[in-house]
Amino acid sequence: MCKESDYHFEYTECDVLGSRWRVAVPNKADTCTGLPDPVKGTQCTFSCNEGEYLDMQSQQCQKCAAGTYSLGTSVAFDEWDSLPSGFVTHGVITNEGYDQTDCSNSTWTPKGDYIASNTDECTATLSYAVNLKQPGTLSFEYFYPDNSIYFEFFVQNDQCQSTDSNSRWMRISENSWSKYTVELNKGNNVLYWRTIAYSLQSSAVKPVLLRNIQISGVAYTSECFHCKPGTHSANPGSARCTPCPADTYSNKGATTCRECEEDKYAVIGSASCKPRPACTSSDYFYTHTPCDSEGKTQLMYKWIEPKICTETVEGALKLPASGERQTCPPCNPGFFVSNSSSCEPCPSGSFSNGTVCTECPAGTEPVVGFEYKWWNTMPANMKSSVFSQLLSFVMAAWEVAGEYIYTTPGDQDTDYLMLTLSVPGYRLPQSMVKDAERSELSRITFVFETICTADCELYFLAGYNQWNNDVVERWNGRNHKQSYSYLIQSNSTVSFTWTFKRTEEYGMRNYSADVAKIYSIVITNAIGGVATKCRRCALTSVKAGSACVLCPPGHYMVNGTGACQKCPPNTFIRTDQPVGEAACIRCGPNTKTNKAYTACLSDCMLDVRTSKGGRLHYDFSPLANVTSVHSSPRFTNKGLRYFHRFNLGLCGTEGRMPASCVDNVTESGREVKGYVCQSTVVPSDIRSQSLVSSQPFLIGDSLIENQEQFKISHLVCAFDVSRSSDATQACKQGRSATVRMRCDPAVTTKDHIMLPSNCSEGTCDGCTFHFLWQSQHACPLCTKNHYREIVSACIQGIQRTTYVWQHPVQCYGGQPLPAQKVSACVTLDFWLKFGVSTGAVAAVLLISLICYFWKKTRKLQYKYSRLMMTSGGRECELPTADSCAIMEGEDAEDDLMDLTKKSFFTKIKSFSRERTSDGFDSVPLKSSSSHLNLTEKLVHTFITATVRLL
């Protein structure tokens, strides 16, 4: 009868219903009878989790015991002492024409922790077939350091269909193991790893290494796997085993790691301990400490990690004491010493020799790159690492030593000690752009030395990308101090690696004294580099983004000299060509340059001189904010309504908010800003936005002029905005816009903007746009010339003065109407009475004077007549006065002169008739007028004057 040890259980193939049976299968045929009957098995979809296995007796999942592990529905291959079951490897001839080549031994070879490929010209293939009950994944780690080998991986399914050839080729590994994962389909899958070497020098080719192959998607695992030596699993149900720490070891299936004895050591993941050797000079290295706050550095010694030697045995060396503090070497060119005594790169546009940064003069540009000749600290764009055949990790593979950088003693003599320099890219200086075809893009030069007693090798590799690098040059054995230069011809060469290997023979620190030293590294025209000097720019033009040092704001560069000359007042500098006097562009009328001298602005104020000599003042500040206007609705062929929206921002200070148009349809969120822009707007009821804006473009980004015009009795001011730099195929000179401001005091809204009636979209040719902005704020500011005064009549001693606007009103704001003035006044009745009274008094006084002088005149006339009659007609002789003469003041005979009374007017009339033609009064005398003497003439003259006065 069969015992339990004579048979095992298996499942039958699943039927169409997903069912199966568990059957007993004898380990050896015809050895026993009485096998258990078949029983109903688990469903085909049944599986166990990681850390569990399927117990076929109970058909239940059980946890793996401590010291074992399980991947559940996965299988893993991490032990490569021999080729695991199921794997097949073979070698074939690459070129069938060479029949004499034997490739039978060109296979993949297990190496303990990994499996290695061939390194000859044959094709080596490693394959493994697996049947998956469900879709799964394959993952493995590989190290592919040498592109002298073609390395491909592909999968064939049960129809013999292979993976796409474009995804077969594996990427180059830089410094460490890379992990690759691929999806696998349900059913049969055949996995292929294939390598083909093409280098004839097999010793120079590094093999491809594989490890940790894991496949998921199998139905189950019926047993747990023991942890391999050097690993352990302390808890039941483990999915993987943990490597033992340093100075510990474990056997197969261990639950814990054991510590080594004091005089022994073990590296990480060791299966046994080894005796510690006596410490020698090969177990430590020297380095320099970073500069401290006092600018001092110190030589220090460090043990190589992990430390495996002992200092207690006889003949062992102890770690040397640190050296004396010394003054730090200067910084590398292009750097300066900061306050913390560290080296910092000089700012853009300056250079240094390693001490103090100096700005490049105007008309020059910094010569950027990297120059490392002092090695006090590892540069920021450089790193070192160690690649071992067992593992790859980052450590001090290269150490700085003041005047050079050198390789430290590694753990294994076969380790690869790598130093990598990364560069973002390269760019020719502005002065060399025109002659780019004959100019070097970049060049790297380094000075090195190798001191070796074994067959050491130093490789210099240039990387075209992070996955690919090529061996540029290789040096074997001892090499005296020398320089090597490499011309960089492609901008994709972004990394450089120096790799040093002491020997091909496996050993631990047998050749630690073999070193490679690099004294200096210089790379030119590197983007992100620092400057060691400045050179003269190409002065014909300076493109945007050029490193050429420009003149201060408001200055242009004189052709041929690089000197800076100040531009005339109220001009700005062309950013695309700040060279020559033509770079100074005068601002248009009523605009002024900004502080940076890069554009012209309008401060929203405008003064205009009229034809009559007056001045008008404008203030557009209320219209300075961004304002929008829409075109008339339009419709697509499918009836979708849309329209064009224009945003305008005309004037204001430098910090003003410009007009902007955005695209909120795409994820890019493109936005344009300027004076005038346009976007296409579609009303939206679906998206979160009320409007969908797309296709934004800039119409005007610079202000040309702010001028005044007078048209049809309407005052109009115009802003001319142009964008000549945005030339398109349709608009060779770029787009431009003119915004006319029309004065209309009746318009109270600020955004009453209209488009041309014959061009509803604001333009007729797609290049020139016109806008009419009607607003009360477009009117000139009111002054005293815009109103007049009306003076009222004087009523009850009060007179009122009222001020009213002149019609039509063409101003707004500014000086307001003065308030009504009230003043005291005198009425007309008072002045009339005063005038009548004064006239009456004057009339009475005049009449009195007339009467008085008339009476006096009559007396004189009478006296004169008497005197003439008394003279008796003798010439020139006056009569002698007698007692009968009427003396002065006598009135006795006054009434005898006229016995007949006459009226006053009659007397005047009669008196006027007595006047002769010569204007003198005619007085009848007895003697002739020719006989009058001097006295008579005087009297006659006096009488005539009196009569005239009357």
GROMACS .gro file of C-alpha atoms in nm, residues 352-493:
model
  142
  352SER     CA    1   3.730   8.617  -1.148
  353ASN     CA    2   4.068   8.451  -1.111
  354GLY     CA    3   3.952   8.275  -0.796
  355THR     CA    4   3.958   8.568  -0.553
  356VAL     CA    5   3.726   8.862  -0.630
  357CYS     CA    6   3.454   8.889  -0.894
  358THR     CA    7   3.485   9.174  -1.145
  359GLU     CA    8   3.208   9.288  -1.376
  360CYS     CA    9   3.277   9.263  -1.746
  361PRO     CA   10   3.308   9.605  -1.912
  362ALA     CA   11   3.039   9.723  -2.149
  363GLY     CA   12   3.085   9.581  -2.496
  364THR     CA   13   3.232   9.255  -2.368
  365GLU     CA   14   3.091   8.918  -2.274
  366PRO     CA   15   3.206   8.661  -2.018
  367VAL     CA   16   3.382   8.352  -2.148
  368VAL     CA   17   3.192   8.085  -1.958
  369GLY     CA   18   3.294   7.729  -1.884
  370PHE     CA   19   3.443   7.524  -1.601
  371GLU     CA   20   3.804   7.525  -1.494
  372TYR     CA   21   3.897   7.308  -1.198
  373LYS     CA   22   4.259   7.321  -1.084
  374TRP     CA   23   4.220   7.347  -0.707
  375TRP     CA   24   4.066   7.049  -0.532
  376ASN     CA   25   3.966   7.143  -0.180
  377THR     CA   26   3.605   7.026  -0.218
  378MET     CA   27   3.428   6.813  -0.473
  379PRO     CA   28   3.260   7.040  -0.734
  380ALA     CA   29   2.881   7.045  -0.728
  381ASN     CA   30   2.848   6.901  -1.078
  382MET     CA   31   3.081   6.609  -1.011
  383LYS     CA   32   3.024   6.286  -0.820
  384SER     CA   33   3.215   5.966  -0.755
  385SER     CA   34   3.092   5.610  -0.718
  386VAL     CA   35   3.214   5.254  -0.705
  387PHE     CA   36   3.087   4.972  -0.918
  388SER     CA   37   3.162   4.627  -0.789
  389GLN     CA   38   3.078   4.296  -0.947
  390LEU     CA   39   2.882   4.219  -0.631
  391LEU     CA   40   2.700   4.548  -0.579
  392SER     CA   41   2.709   4.911  -0.675
  393PHE     CA   42   2.708   5.191  -0.423
  394VAL     CA   43   2.814   5.551  -0.386
  395MET     CA   44   3.124   5.609  -0.176
  396ALA     CA   45   3.444   5.811  -0.178
  397ALA     CA   46   3.588   5.650  -0.489
  398TRP     CA   47   3.773   5.974  -0.573
  399GLU     CA   48   3.896   6.213  -0.304
  400VAL     CA   49   4.019   6.572  -0.325
  401ALA     CA   50   4.377   6.640  -0.225
  402GLY     CA   51   4.433   7.012  -0.278
  403GLU     CA   52   4.631   7.015  -0.602
  404TYR     CA   53   4.467   6.707  -0.754
  405ILE     CA   54   4.187   6.454  -0.713
  406TYR     CA   55   4.282   6.087  -0.683
  407THR     CA   56   4.132   5.736  -0.652
  408THR     CA   57   4.098   5.596  -0.302
  409PRO     CA   58   4.178   5.230  -0.217
  410GLY     CA   59   3.871   5.025  -0.297
  411ASP     CA   60   3.729   4.719  -0.128
  412GLN     CA   61   3.812   4.496  -0.423
  413ASP     CA   62   4.095   4.539  -0.669
  414THR     CA   63   3.854   4.470  -0.953
  415ASP     CA   64   3.618   4.752  -0.857
  416TYR     CA   65   3.549   5.029  -1.104
  417LEU     CA   66   3.618   5.371  -0.947
  418MET     CA   67   3.417   5.627  -1.142
  419LEU     CA   68   3.424   6.008  -1.148
  420THR     CA   69   3.143   6.176  -1.345
  421LEU     CA   70   3.118   6.538  -1.462
  422SER     CA   71   2.774   6.656  -1.579
  423VAL     CA   72   2.720   6.957  -1.809
  424PRO     CA   73   2.377   7.099  -1.910
  425GLY     CA   74   2.488   7.185  -2.263
  426TYR     CA   75   2.697   7.423  -2.470
  427ARG     CA   76   2.651   7.760  -2.637
  428LEU     CA   77   2.887   7.964  -2.852
  429PRO     CA   78   2.963   8.320  -2.741
  430GLN     CA   79   2.786   8.602  -2.922
  431SER     CA   80   3.108   8.707  -3.090
  432MET     CA   81   3.144   8.363  -3.251
  433VAL     CA   82   2.786   8.297  -3.364
  434LYS     CA   83   2.839   8.432  -3.715
  435ASP     CA   84   3.132   8.199  -3.765
  436ALA     CA   85   2.967   7.901  -3.597
  437GLU     CA   86   3.056   7.656  -3.874
  438ARG     CA   87   3.428   7.710  -3.821
  439SER     CA   88   3.414   7.758  -3.444
  440GLU     CA   89   3.447   7.488  -3.182
  441LEU     CA   90   3.128   7.415  -2.996
  442SER     CA   91   3.324   7.308  -2.688
  443ARG     CA   92   3.640   7.131  -2.580
  444ILE     CA   93   3.734   6.942  -2.266
  445THR     CA   94   4.097   6.923  -2.157
  446PHE     CA   95   4.235   6.747  -1.851
  447VAL     CA   96   4.576   6.670  -1.703
  448PHE     CA   97   4.615   6.328  -1.544
  449GLU     CA   98   4.863   6.071  -1.417
  450THR     CA   99   4.846   5.697  -1.331
  451ILE     CA  100   5.081   5.523  -1.087
  452CYS     CA  101   5.040   5.147  -1.109
  453THR     CA  102   5.226   4.828  -1.032
  454ALA     CA  103   4.961   4.599  -1.185
  455ASP     CA  104   4.772   4.607  -1.515
  456CYS     CA  105   4.557   4.909  -1.420
  457GLU     CA  106   4.333   5.081  -1.673
  458LEU     CA  107   4.197   5.434  -1.694
  459TYR     CA  108   3.898   5.494  -1.921
  460PHE     CA  109   3.765   5.830  -2.042
  461LEU     CA  110   3.402   5.809  -2.156
  462ALA     CA  111   3.179   6.073  -2.316
  463GLY     CA  112   2.807   6.032  -2.261
  464TYR     CA  113   2.559   6.130  -2.528
  465ASN     CA  114   2.269   6.088  -2.285
  466GLN     CA  115   2.210   5.945  -1.942
  467TRP     CA  116   2.171   5.594  -2.083
  468ASN     CA  117   2.456   5.587  -2.327
  469ASN     CA  118   2.828   5.658  -2.314
  470ASP     CA  119   3.123   5.573  -2.532
  471VAL     CA  120   3.483   5.498  -2.446
  472VAL     CA  121   3.678   5.786  -2.598
  473GLU     CA  122   4.026   5.686  -2.482
  474ARG     CA  123   4.191   5.426  -2.259
  475TRP     CA  124   4.533   5.418  -2.089
  476ASN     CA  125   4.700   5.104  -1.949
  477GLY     CA  126   4.964   5.076  -1.681
  478ARG     CA  127   5.176   5.362  -1.560
  479ASN     CA  128   5.137   5.698  -1.737
  480HIS     CA  129   5.337   6.008  -1.657
  481LYS     CA  130   5.167   6.343  -1.607
  482GLN     CA  131   5.018   6.446  -1.939
  483SER     CA  132   4.732   6.641  -2.098
  484TYR     CA  133   4.448   6.512  -2.311
  485SER     CA  134   4.196   6.717  -2.510
  486TYR     CA  135   3.866   6.608  -2.662
  487LEU     CA  136   3.663   6.813  -2.911
  488ILE     CA  137   3.289   6.816  -2.835
  489GLN     CA  138   3.087   6.835  -3.154
  490SER     CA  139   2.735   6.763  -3.030
  491ASN     CA  140   2.517   6.939  -2.778
  492SER     CA  141   2.392   6.599  -2.660
  493THR     CA  142   2.725   6.511  -2.498
   0.00000   0.00000   0.00000
